[in-house]
C-alpha positions as a Markdown table, in Angstrom:
| # | Residue | x | y | z |
|---|---|---|---|---|
| 1 | Met | 92.7 | 102.4 | 107.2 |
| 2 | Lys | 92.1 | 105.9 | 108.6 |
| 3 | Glu | 92.0 | 108.9 | 106.3 |
| 4 | Pro | 95.6 | 110.1 | 105.9 |
| 5 | Lys | 96.9 | 113.6 | 106.0 |
| 6 | Val | 99.0 | 115.1 | 103.2 |
| 7 | Glu | 101.8 | 117.7 | 103.3 |
| 8 | Val | 101.6 | 120.1 | 100.4 |
| 9 | Gly | 104.4 | 122.5 | 99.6 |
| 10 | Ile | 102.8 | 125.8 | 98.6 |
| 11 | Leu | 105.6 | 128.3 | 98.2 |
| 12 | Ser | 109.3 | 128.8 | 98.6 |
| 13 | Glu | 110.5 | 132.4 | 99.3 |
| 14 | Pro | 113.1 | 134.3 | 101.4 |
| 15 | Gln | 110.1 | 135.7 | 103.4 |
| 16 | Ile | 106.6 | 134.3 | 103.9 |
| 17 | Glu | 103.8 | 136.6 | 104.9 |
| 18 | Phe | 100.6 | 135.0 | 106.2 |
| 19 | Val | 97.4 | 135.7 | 108.1 |
| 20 | Leu | 95.9 | 133.4 | 110.7 |
| 21 | His | 92.2 | 134.0 | 110.5 |
| 22 | Ala | 91.5 | 132.1 | 113.8 |
| 23 | Pro | 93.6 | 131.1 | 116.9 |
| 24 | Tyr | 96.4 | 128.7 | 116.1 |
| 25 | Arg | 98.6 | 126.8 | 118.5 |
| 26 | Ile | 102.4 | 126.9 | 118.2 |
| 27 | Ser | 104.7 | 125.5 | 120.9 |
| 28 | Gly | 101.9 | 125.6 | 123.5 |
| 29 | Lys | 101.1 | 129.2 | 122.8 |
| 30 | Glu | 98.3 | 130.9 | 120.7 |
| 31 | Ala | 98.9 | 133.1 | 117.6 |
| 32 | Ser | 96.5 | 134.8 | 115.3 |
| 33 | Gly | 96.4 | 137.7 | 112.8 |
| 34 | Arg | 99.1 | 138.9 | 110.3 |
| 35 | Gln | 102.5 | 137.2 | 110.6 |
| 36 | Val | 105.9 | 137.4 | 108.9 |
| 37 | Ala | 108.6 | 134.7 | 108.8 |
| 38 | Thr | 112.0 | 135.5 | 107.3 |
| 39 | Tyr | 115.0 | 133.3 | 106.3 |
| 40 | Asp | 117.9 | 134.3 | 108.5 |
| 41 | Gly | 121.2 | 132.5 | 108.2 |
| 42 | Gly | 119.8 | 129.0 | 107.9 |
| 43 | Lys | 117.1 | 129.6 | 110.4 |
| 44 | Ile | 113.5 | 131.0 | 110.5 |
| 45 | Leu | 113.2 | 134.4 | 112.1 |
| 46 | Trp | 109.7 | 134.9 | 113.6 |
| 47 | Asn | 108.6 | 137.3 | 116.3 |
| 48 | Gly | 112.2 | 138.2 | 117.0 |
| 49 | Arg | 113.4 | 134.6 | 117.6 |
| 50 | Gln | 115.1 | 132.0 | 115.4 |
| 51 | Tyr | 113.6 | 128.6 | 114.8 |
| 52 | Asp | 114.5 | 125.4 | 112.8 |
| 53 | Glu | 110.8 | 124.8 | 112.0 |
| 54 | Leu | 107.4 | 126.3 | 112.8 |
| 55 | Leu | 104.1 | 124.4 | 113.0 |
| 56 | Phe | 100.9 | 126.4 | 113.4 |
| 57 | Glu | 98.0 | 124.0 | 114.3 |
| 58 | Pro | 94.4 | 125.3 | 114.4 |
| 59 | Leu | 92.6 | 125.1 | 117.8 |
| 60 | Gln | 89.4 | 124.3 | 116.0 |
| 61 | Glu | 90.2 | 122.5 | 112.7 |
| 62 | Ser | 86.7 | 122.8 | 111.2 |
| 63 | Ala | 86.5 | 126.5 | 111.7 |
| 64 | Ala | 90.1 | 127.7 | 111.2 |
| 65 | Ala | 91.8 | 129.0 | 108.1 |
| 66 | Phe | 95.0 | 130.8 | 107.2 |
| 67 | Glu | 96.1 | 132.9 | 104.2 |
| 68 | Leu | 99.4 | 132.9 | 102.4 |
| 69 | Leu | 100.2 | 136.1 | 100.6 |
| 70 | Asp | 101.8 | 136.4 | 97.1 |
| 71 | Val | 101.8 | 132.8 | 96.1 |
| 72 | Thr | 103.0 | 132.2 | 92.6 |
| 73 | Ile | 100.8 | 130.0 | 90.4 |
| 74 | Gly | 101.4 | 128.6 | 86.9 |
| 75 | Ile | 105.1 | 128.5 | 87.5 |
| 76 | Asn | 106.9 | 128.7 | 84.1 |
| 77 | Phe | 103.6 | 128.8 | 82.2 |
| 78 | His | 102.5 | 131.7 | 80.0 |
| 79 | Trp | 99.8 | 132.7 | 82.6 |
| 80 | Glu | 102.2 | 132.7 | 85.6 |
| 81 | Arg | 100.9 | 135.1 | 88.3 |
| 82 | Lys | 100.8 | 135.8 | 92.0 |
| 83 | Glu | 97.7 | 135.6 | 94.3 |
| 84 | Asp | 96.8 | 135.4 | 97.9 |
| 85 | Gln | 95.5 | 131.9 | 98.9 |
| 86 | Arg | 93.5 | 130.6 | 101.8 |
| 87 | Phe | 93.9 | 127.1 | 103.3 |
| 88 | Gln | 92.4 | 124.8 | 105.9 |
| 89 | Gly | 94.5 | 122.6 | 108.2 |
| 90 | Ser | 97.9 | 123.4 | 109.7 |
| 91 | Leu | 100.8 | 125.5 | 108.4 |
| 92 | Lys | 104.4 | 124.2 | 108.6 |
| 93 | Ile | 107.3 | 126.4 | 107.7 |
| 94 | Ile | 110.8 | 124.9 | 107.1 |
| 95 | Val | 114.2 | 125.9 | 105.8 |
| 96 | Glu | 115.0 | 124.5 | 102.4 |
| 97 | Asn | 117.6 | 125.4 | 99.8 |
| 98 | Gly | 118.4 | 128.8 | 101.3 |
| 99 | Lys | 114.7 | 129.9 | 101.5 |
| 100 | Leu | 111.6 | 129.2 | 103.6 |
| 101 | Thr | 109.1 | 126.7 | 102.3 |
| 102 | Gly | 105.4 | 127.0 | 103.4 |
| 103 | Ile | 103.6 | 123.6 | 103.8 |
| 104 | Asn | 99.9 | 123.0 | 104.3 |
| 105 | Val | 99.2 | 119.9 | 106.4 |
| 106 | Val | 95.6 | 118.9 | 105.5 |
| 107 | Asn | 93.3 | 115.9 | 105.4 |
| 108 | Val | 93.3 | 114.0 | 102.1 |
| 109 | Glu | 89.6 | 114.5 | 101.3 |
| 110 | Asp | 89.9 | 118.2 | 102.0 |
| 111 | Tyr | 92.9 | 118.4 | 99.8 |
| 112 | Leu | 91.0 | 116.6 | 97.0 |
| 113 | Thr | 88.1 | 119.1 | 97.3 |
| 114 | Ser | 90.5 | 121.9 | 96.5 |
| 115 | Val | 92.3 | 119.9 | 93.7 |
| 116 | Ile | 89.1 | 119.2 | 91.9 |
| 117 | Ser | 88.1 | 122.9 | 92.1 |
| 118 | Ser | 91.6 | 124.0 | 91.1 |
| 119 | Glu | 92.3 | 121.6 | 88.3 |
| 120 | Met | 89.0 | 122.2 | 86.5 |
| 121 | Ser | 85.8 | 124.2 | 86.8 |
| 122 | Ala | 83.5 | 123.4 | 89.6 |
| 123 | Thr | 80.7 | 123.5 | 87.1 |
| 124 | Ala | 81.9 | 120.2 | 85.4 |
| 125 | Ser | 79.5 | 117.3 | 85.2 |
| 126 | Leu | 79.2 | 115.1 | 88.3 |
| 127 | Glu | 80.6 | 112.0 | 86.5 |
| 128 | Leu | 83.7 | 113.9 | 85.4 |
| 129 | Leu | 84.2 | 115.2 | 88.9 |
| 130 | Lys | 83.8 | 111.8 | 90.4 |
| 131 | Ala | 86.3 | 110.3 | 87.9 |
| 132 | His | 88.8 | 113.1 | 88.7 |
| 133 | Ala | 88.3 | 112.6 | 92.4 |
| 134 | Val | 89.3 | 109.0 | 92.1 |
| 135 | Ile | 92.4 | 109.6 | 89.9 |
| 136 | Ser | 93.6 | 112.5 | 92.1 |
| 137 | Arg | 93.2 | 110.4 | 95.2 |
| 138 | Ser | 95.0 | 107.5 | 93.5 |
| 139 | Trp | 97.9 | 109.5 | 92.3 |
| 140 | Leu | 98.3 | 111.2 | 95.6 |
| 141 | Leu | 98.3 | 108.0 | 97.8 |
| 142 | Ala | 100.5 | 106.2 | 95.3 |
| 143 | Gln | 102.9 | 109.1 | 95.3 |
| 144 | Ile | 103.1 | 109.2 | 99.1 |
| 145 | Arg | 103.9 | 105.4 | 99.2 |
| 146 | Lys | 106.5 | 105.8 | 96.5 |
| 147 | Asn | 108.2 | 108.7 | 98.3 |
| 148 | Lys | 108.3 | 106.6 | 101.5 |
| 149 | Glu | 109.9 | 103.7 | 99.5 |
| 150 | Leu | 112.4 | 106.1 | 98.0 |
| 151 | Thr | 113.3 | 107.5 | 101.4 |
| 152 | Ala | 113.7 | 104.0 | 102.9 |
| 153 | Thr | 115.9 | 102.8 | 100.0 |
| 154 | Arg | 117.6 | 106.2 | 99.3 |
| 155 | Ala | 116.6 | 105.6 | 95.6 |
| 156 | Asp | 116.0 | 108.3 | 93.1 |
| 157 | Tyr | 113.7 | 107.9 | 90.1 |
| 158 | Ser | 114.7 | 111.1 | 88.4 |
| 159 | Ala | 117.6 | 110.5 | 86.0 |
| 160 | Ser | 119.5 | 111.7 | 82.9 |
| 161 | Thr | 122.0 | 110.1 | 80.6 |
| 162 | Arg | 124.5 | 112.2 | 78.7 |
| 163 | Thr | 127.0 | 111.5 | 76.0 |
| 164 | Asp | 128.6 | 113.7 | 73.3 |
| 165 | Glu | 125.7 | 112.7 | 71.0 |
| 166 | Glu | 122.7 | 112.5 | 73.3 |
| 167 | Leu | 121.1 | 114.1 | 76.4 |
| 168 | Ile | 118.1 | 112.2 | 77.7 |
| 169 | Arg | 116.6 | 113.7 | 80.8 |
| 170 | Trp | 113.2 | 113.3 | 82.4 |
| 171 | Tyr | 111.5 | 114.9 | 85.4 |
| 172 | Asp | 109.1 | 113.4 | 87.9 |
| 173 | Arg | 107.7 | 114.5 | 91.2 |
| 174 | Glu | 110.2 | 112.8 | 93.4 |
| 175 | Asp | 112.3 | 115.9 | 93.8 |
| 176 | His | 110.2 | 116.8 | 96.8 |
| 177 | Thr | 111.9 | 115.3 | 99.8 |
| 178 | Arg | 110.5 | 117.4 | 102.7 |
| 179 | Phe | 106.8 | 117.2 | 101.8 |
| 180 | Asp | 104.5 | 114.9 | 99.8 |
| 181 | Val | 103.5 | 117.0 | 96.8 |
| 182 | Cys | 103.7 | 120.6 | 95.6 |
| 183 | Ala | 100.7 | 122.8 | 94.8 |
| 184 | Asp | 101.5 | 123.6 | 91.2 |
| 185 | Asp | 101.1 | 121.8 | 87.9 |
| 186 | His | 104.3 | 120.0 | 88.6 |
| 187 | Cys | 102.2 | 117.7 | 90.9 |
| 188 | Gln | 98.5 | 118.6 | 91.1 |
| 189 | Arg | 97.2 | 122.1 | 91.0 |
| 190 | Tyr | 96.1 | 122.9 | 94.6 |
| 191 | Gln | 94.9 | 126.3 | 95.8 |
| 192 | Gly | 93.4 | 125.5 | 99.1 |
| 193 | Ile | 89.9 | 127.1 | 99.6 |
| 194 | Thr | 90.8 | 130.1 | 97.5 |
| 195 | Arg | 88.4 | 129.1 | 94.8 |
| 196 | Ala | 85.0 | 128.4 | 96.3 |
| 197 | Ser | 84.0 | 124.8 | 96.0 |
| 198 | Thr | 80.4 | 123.9 | 95.0 |
| 199 | Asp | 77.9 | 121.4 | 96.2 |
| 200 | Ile | 78.6 | 119.2 | 93.1 |
| 201 | Val | 82.3 | 119.0 | 93.9 |
| 202 | Arg | 81.7 | 118.1 | 97.5 |
| 203 | Gln | 79.1 | 115.6 | 96.2 |
| 204 | Ala | 81.7 | 114.0 | 93.9 |
| 205 | Ile | 84.3 | 113.7 | 96.7 |
| 206 | Ala | 81.8 | 112.2 | 99.2 |
| 207 | Ala | 80.4 | 109.8 | 96.6 |
| 208 | Thr | 83.9 | 108.4 | 95.9 |
| 209 | Arg | 85.4 | 108.8 | 99.4 |
| 210 | Gly | 88.4 | 106.5 | 99.8 |
| 211 | Glu | 88.1 | 105.1 | 96.3 |
| 212 | Val | 91.3 | 104.5 | 94.3 |
| 213 | Leu | 92.3 | 102.8 | 91.0 |
| 214 | Thr | 94.2 | 99.6 | 91.5 |
| 215 | Phe | 96.0 | 97.1 | 89.3 |
| 216 | Asp | 97.5 | 93.9 | 90.4 |
| 217 | Gly | 96.9 | 94.8 | 94.1 |
| 218 | Lys | 98.6 | 98.1 | 93.9 |
| 219 | Ile | 97.3 | 101.7 | 93.7 |
| 220 | Cys | 97.7 | 103.0 | 90.2 |
| 221 | Asp | 100.0 | 105.9 | 89.3 |
| 222 | Ala | 97.0 | 107.7 | 87.8 |
| 223 | Arg | 98.6 | 110.4 | 85.6 |
| 224 | Phe | 96.5 | 112.9 | 83.7 |
| 225 | Ser | 96.9 | 115.7 | 81.2 |
| 226 | Lys | 94.7 | 118.4 | 79.6 |
| 227 | Cys | 94.4 | 116.9 | 76.1 |
| 228 | Cys | 95.9 | 113.7 | 74.7 |
| 229 | Gly | 95.5 | 114.8 | 71.1 |
| 230 | Gly | 93.5 | 111.7 | 70.2 |
| 231 | Ala | 95.9 | 109.0 | 71.4 |
| 232 | Phe | 97.2 | 107.8 | 74.8 |
| 233 | Glu | 100.9 | 108.0 | 75.5 |
| 234 | Glu | 102.7 | 105.3 | 77.5 |
| 235 | Phe | 104.4 | 106.0 | 80.8 |
| 236 | Gln | 108.0 | 104.9 | 79.8 |
| 237 | Tyr | 108.2 | 107.5 | 77.0 |
| 238 | Cys | 107.8 | 110.3 | 79.5 |
| 239 | Trp | 109.4 | 109.1 | 82.8 |
| 240 | Glu | 111.4 | 106.1 | 84.0 |
| 241 | Asp | 111.7 | 103.0 | 81.7 |
| 242 | Val | 108.8 | 101.2 | 83.4 |
| 243 | Ala | 105.8 | 100.0 | 81.4 |
| 244 | His | 102.6 | 100.2 | 83.5 |
| 245 | Pro | 100.0 | 97.9 | 81.7 |
| 246 | Tyr | 97.1 | 100.3 | 82.7 |
| 247 | Leu | 98.9 | 103.2 | 81.0 |
| 248 | Ala | 98.9 | 101.7 | 77.5 |
| 249 | Lys | 98.5 | 102.6 | 73.9 |
| 250 | Gln | 94.9 | 103.3 | 72.9 |
| 251 | Arg | 92.9 | 105.7 | 70.8 |
| 252 | Asp | 90.7 | 108.3 | 72.6 |
| 253 | Tyr | 87.6 | 106.9 | 70.8 |
| 254 | Pro | 86.0 | 103.5 | 70.5 |
| 255 | Ala | 87.0 | 103.1 | 66.8 |
| 256 | Pro | 88.7 | 102.9 | 64.3 |
| 257 | Glu | 92.0 | 101.3 | 65.4 |
| 258 | Leu | 94.9 | 103.7 | 66.2 |
| 259 | Pro | 97.7 | 103.8 | 63.6 |
| 260 | Asp | 101.3 | 103.0 | 64.8 |
| 261 | Leu | 102.3 | 106.5 | 65.7 |
| 262 | Thr | 105.8 | 105.4 | 66.6 |
| 263 | Gln | 106.4 | 105.3 | 62.9 |
| 264 | Glu | 107.2 | 108.6 | 61.3 |
| 265 | Pro | 104.8 | 108.5 | 58.2 |
| 266 | Asp | 101.8 | 107.5 | 60.4 |
| 267 | Ala | 102.7 | 110.1 | 63.1 |
| 268 | Asp | 103.1 | 112.8 | 60.4 |
| 269 | Arg | 99.7 | 112.0 | 58.9 |
| 270 | Trp | 98.0 | 111.8 | 62.3 |
| 271 | Ile | 99.4 | 115.2 | 63.5 |
| 272 | Arg | 98.6 | 117.1 | 60.3 |
| 273 | Thr | 95.0 | 116.0 | 60.3 |
| 274 | Ser | 92.3 | 116.2 | 62.9 |
| 275 | Pro | 91.0 | 112.6 | 63.6 |
| 276 | Gln | 87.8 | 112.0 | 65.5 |
| 277 | Ala | 88.4 | 111.7 | 69.3 |
| 278 | Phe | 86.6 | 112.4 | 72.5 |
| 279 | Cys | 89.0 | 115.3 | 73.1 |
| 280 | Asn | 88.5 | 116.8 | 69.6 |
| 281 | Thr | 86.0 | 119.4 | 70.6 |
| 282 | Thr | 85.5 | 123.1 | 70.4 |
| 283 | Asp | 82.3 | 123.1 | 72.5 |
| 284 | Lys | 82.8 | 126.1 | 74.8 |
| 285 | Lys | 80.4 | 124.7 | 77.4 |
| 286 | Ile | 82.4 | 121.5 | 77.7 |
| 287 | Leu | 85.8 | 123.2 | 77.6 |
| 288 | Ala | 84.6 | 125.6 | 80.4 |
| 289 | Gln | 84.1 | 122.5 | 82.6 |
| 290 | Val | 87.8 | 121.6 | 82.4 |
| 291 | Leu | 89.6 | 124.9 | 81.8 |
| 292 | Asn | 89.7 | 127.6 | 84.5 |
| 293 | Asn | 89.7 | 131.2 | 83.2 |
| 294 | Tyr | 93.5 | 131.4 | 82.8 |
| 295 | Asp | 93.6 | 128.0 | 81.0 |
| 296 | Gln | 91.1 | 129.3 | 78.5 |
| 297 | Glu | 93.8 | 131.8 | 77.4 |
| 298 | Thr | 95.2 | 128.7 | 75.6 |
| 299 | Thr | 93.3 | 127.9 | 72.4 |
| 300 | Asp | 93.7 | 125.4 | 69.5 |
| 301 | Phe | 95.2 | 122.7 | 71.7 |
| 302 | Tyr | 93.9 | 119.6 | 69.9 |
| 303 | Arg | 95.9 | 120.7 | 66.8 |
| 304 | Trp | 98.2 | 123.8 | 67.0 |
| 305 | Lys | 101.0 | 125.6 | 65.2 |
| 306 | Val | 104.0 | 127.5 | 66.4 |
| 307 | Glu | 106.3 | 129.4 | 64.1 |
| 308 | Tyr | 109.8 | 130.7 | 64.8 |
| 309 | Thr | 112.3 | 132.7 | 62.7 |
| 310 | Gln | 115.8 | 131.4 | 62.6 |
| 311 | Asp | 117.0 | 134.1 | 65.0 |
| 312 | Glu | 114.1 | 133.4 | 67.4 |
| 313 | Leu | 114.7 | 129.7 | 67.5 |
| 314 | Ser | 118.5 | 129.7 | 67.8 |
| 315 | Ala | 118.3 | 132.3 | 70.6 |
| 316 | Leu | 115.5 | 130.4 | 72.4 |
| 317 | Ile | 117.3 | 127.1 | 72.3 |
| 318 | Leu | 120.5 | 128.7 | 73.6 |
| 319 | Lys | 118.7 | 130.4 | 76.4 |
| 320 | Arg | 116.6 | 127.4 | 77.4 |
| 321 | Ser | 119.4 | 124.7 | 77.1 |
| 322 | Gly | 122.5 | 126.7 | 77.7 |
| 323 | Ile | 124.0 | 125.0 | 74.6 |
| 324 | Asp | 125.2 | 127.0 | 71.7 |
| 325 | Tyr | 124.1 | 125.1 | 68.5 |
| 326 | Gly | 124.8 | 128.1 | 66.3 |
| 327 | Gln | 122.2 | 128.5 | 63.6 |
| 328 | Ile | 119.6 | 125.7 | 63.6 |
| 329 | Ile | 119.7 | 123.7 | 60.5 |
| 330 | Asp | 117.1 | 121.1 | 61.4 |
| 331 | Leu | 115.0 | 119.5 | 64.1 |
| 332 | Val | 114.9 | 115.8 | 63.3 |
| 333 | Pro | 112.5 | 113.3 | 64.9 |
| 334 | Ile | 114.4 | 110.3 | 66.2 |
| 335 | Ala | 111.9 | 108.4 | 68.4 |
| 336 | Arg | 108.2 | 108.7 | 69.1 |
| 337 | Gly | 105.9 | 107.2 | 71.7 |
| 338 | Thr | 102.5 | 105.6 | 71.1 |
| 339 | Ser | 100.7 | 109.0 | 70.9 |
| 340 | Gly | 103.2 | 110.4 | 68.4 |
| 341 | Arg | 104.9 | 112.4 | 71.1 |
| 342 | Leu | 108.6 | 112.7 | 70.5 |
| 343 | Trp | 110.8 | 111.4 | 73.2 |
| 344 | Lys | 114.0 | 111.8 | 71.2 |
| 345 | Leu | 114.7 | 114.8 | 69.0 |
| 346 | Lys | 117.9 | 115.6 | 67.2 |
| 347 | Ile | 118.8 | 119.3 | 67.1 |
| 348 | Val | 121.2 | 120.0 | 64.2 |
| 349 | Gly | 123.1 | 123.3 | 64.3 |
| 350 | Thr | 126.0 | 124.9 | 62.5 |
| 351 | Lys | 128.1 | 124.5 | 65.7 |
| 352 | Lys | 126.7 | 121.4 | 67.4 |
| 353 | Thr | 124.4 | 118.5 | 66.9 |
| 354 | Leu | 122.7 | 116.8 | 69.9 |
| 355 | Thr | 119.8 | 114.4 | 70.4 |
| 356 | Ile | 117.6 | 115.4 | 73.4 |
| 357 | Gly | 114.7 | 113.8 | 75.3 |
| 358 | Lys | 112.4 | 112.9 | 77.0 |
| 359 | Glu | 109.2 | 114.7 | 76.2 |
| 360 | Leu | 109.3 | 117.5 | 78.8 |
| 361 | Glu | 113.0 | 118.3 | 78.0 |
| 362 | Ile | 112.0 | 118.7 | 74.4 |
| 363 | Arg | 109.0 | 120.9 | 75.3 |
| 364 | Arg | 111.1 | 123.1 | 77.6 |
| 365 | Thr | 113.9 | 123.5 | 75.1 |
| 366 | Leu | 111.6 | 124.7 | 72.3 |
| 367 | Ser | 109.5 | 127.2 | 74.2 |
| 368 | Ser | 109.9 | 130.1 | 76.6 |
| 369 | Ser | 107.5 | 128.3 | 78.9 |
| 370 | His | 106.4 | 124.8 | 77.9 |
| 371 | Leu | 105.5 | 123.8 | 74.3 |
| 372 | Tyr | 101.9 | 122.4 | 74.4 |
| 373 | Ser | 103.2 | 118.9 | 73.7 |
| 374 | Ser | 106.1 | 117.0 | 72.1 |
| 375 | Ala | 103.7 | 115.5 | 69.4 |
| 376 | Phe | 104.7 | 117.7 | 66.6 |
| 377 | Val | 106.2 | 117.7 | 63.0 |
| 378 | Val | 108.6 | 120.3 | 61.7 |
| 379 | Asp | 108.5 | 122.2 | 58.4 |
| 380 | Arg | 111.6 | 124.2 | 57.4 |
| 381 | Ala | 110.9 | 127.2 | 55.2 |
| 382 | Asp | 112.8 | 129.8 | 53.2 |
| 383 | Leu | 116.1 | 127.9 | 53.0 |
| 384 | Ser | 119.2 | 129.9 | 52.3 |
| 385 | Ala | 121.8 | 128.9 | 49.7 |
| 386 | Glu | 123.6 | 127.1 | 52.4 |
| 387 | Gly | 120.5 | 125.1 | 53.3 |
| 388 | Ile | 119.7 | 127.0 | 56.6 |
| 389 | Pro | 116.0 | 127.7 | 57.1 |
| 390 | Arg | 114.9 | 131.2 | 57.8 |
| 391 | Arg | 111.7 | 129.9 | 59.4 |
| 392 | Phe | 110.5 | 126.8 | 61.3 |
| 393 | Ile | 106.8 | 125.8 | 61.6 |
| 394 | Leu | 105.9 | 123.3 | 64.3 |
| 395 | Thr | 102.5 | 121.6 | 63.8 |
| 396 | Gly | 101.4 | 119.8 | 66.9 |
| 397 | Ala | 98.8 | 117.7 | 68.7 |
| 398 | Gly | 97.5 | 117.8 | 72.3 |
| 399 | Trp | 98.3 | 119.6 | 75.5 |
| 400 | Gly | 100.5 | 117.9 | 78.1 |
| 401 | His | 102.2 | 114.5 | 78.2 |
| 402 | Gly | 99.1 | 112.5 | 77.2 |
| 403 | Val | 99.5 | 109.7 | 79.7 |
| 404 | Gly | 96.4 | 108.5 | 81.6 |
| 405 | Leu | 93.2 | 110.5 | 81.8 |
| 406 | Cys | 92.6 | 113.1 | 79.1 |
| 407 | Gln | 90.7 | 115.8 | 81.0 |
| 408 | Ile | 89.0 | 117.3 | 77.9 |
| 409 | Gly | 88.2 | 113.8 | 76.5 |
| 410 | Ala | 86.8 | 112.8 | 79.9 |
| 411 | Ala | 84.6 | 115.9 | 80.0 |
| 412 | Val | 83.1 | 115.0 | 76.6 |
| 413 | Met | 82.5 | 111.5 | 77.8 |
| 414 | Gly | 80.7 | 112.8 | 80.9 |
| 415 | Glu | 78.5 | 115.0 | 78.6 |
| 416 | Gln | 77.7 | 112.0 | 76.4 |
| 417 | Gly | 76.3 | 110.1 | 79.4 |
| 418 | Tyr | 79.3 | 107.8 | 80.4 |
| 419 | Lys | 79.5 | 107.1 | 84.1 |
| 420 | Tyr | 82.6 | 107.8 | 86.1 |
| 421 | Asp | 83.7 | 104.1 | 86.3 |
| 422 | Ala | 83.4 | 103.8 | 82.5 |
| 423 | Ile | 85.4 | 107.0 | 82.0 |
| 424 | Leu | 88.2 | 105.7 | 84.3 |
| 425 | Leu | 88.4 | 102.3 | 82.7 |
| 426 | His | 88.6 | 103.8 | 79.3 |
| 427 | Tyr | 91.8 | 105.7 | 80.3 |
| 428 | Tyr | 93.3 | 103.2 | 82.7 |
| 429 | Ile | 93.1 | 99.9 | 80.8 |
| 430 | Gly | 92.4 | 96.8 | 82.9 |
| 431 | Ala | 92.4 | 98.7 | 86.2 |
| 432 | Gly | 89.8 | 98.2 | 89.0 |
| 433 | Ile | 88.2 | 100.6 | 91.5 |
| 434 | Asp | 88.7 | 99.7 | 95.2 |
| 435 | Lys | 87.8 | 101.5 | 98.5 |
| 436 | Leu | 90.7 | 102.1 | 100.9 |
| 437 | Tyr | 88.9 | 103.8 | 103.8 |
| 438 | Asp | 85.4 | 104.9 | 104.8 |
């Protein structure tokens, strides 16, 4: 198999400004320097002419780079911001949803070099970086194959079910139909060559070139999150109702055995305490390996607290869901996954009661950006005579969905001397490591 290319959606705007830092070829002509493309009545307006699509290809791929201006990163997160970003490979511009979408067409291994530098600090240990290279490559190639299958069958993995009593909705990466993956946390954080890669990152990519995780002859859907909170979540509690054997229940530590966190008393006890786990660390040296500067603005992610007044919570839920529950009487856990993450939560209000899920829908509804995770318990405080709380305290565990590799746990394992294959097989149970291409 030859090394594939990947199409990465970088930004979607009415106008895209970019700089070609070397000569690029487009429709048999050369272009370089600062450029502007504008959405114009369903077409792309560039250099005074309209186009359906633009493709800028470098004359010398190894030496060329282009820059996209004002790219939004951290979309819907508390640290959302804009920055100029530089990329290797080709630039494709298409019309999509009444805007222009800028797409970077790049070799998989070059893409991975950026992902590893973008997802975590380039100062991370070699074994952690090698492990992350394998899972990022695995997830990407599995995703490309899955998208092709969806296109061929016209299937759609994203879904929701709604009744008067229940709204269960989940989100996956299949909503990209015109490119393979996006560049933000929705897929894998990718910022081109904006953040300088180091020798150790390039060493990790080269040492694992073409390697992927496999199970039963197929590339694994190698999910990962920042911090599992001490226990792995299973795939089906976050996305479609498919159980992947390699994404299974397990404690993020060799012993003792994990309690049954699908049961409310065990989940309550687990979340309110701070059990030993690889990811239970406050070591700044280790955290700096995984968390870039803006991620370090988030603290206390192994166990955390969020407090809302009644007015804050009722207004927040109305704004985020579009549903008027009135005053919030209670947030009732209905169903939890294997890490204690809620995948069904009942919101009881004075005007309406509704059970929502899955985990990301819960996190989006209860935060102006994203709640750290859906592994939380609720305390109601200062009840009125009518039994309506004036305050809600959410005590939670972990950061992200908790499925697959836990980045902070893996960083700790790397510091403790575990090799990358041992790290991978801790988080992807029963998987193997195979080489797809040289």
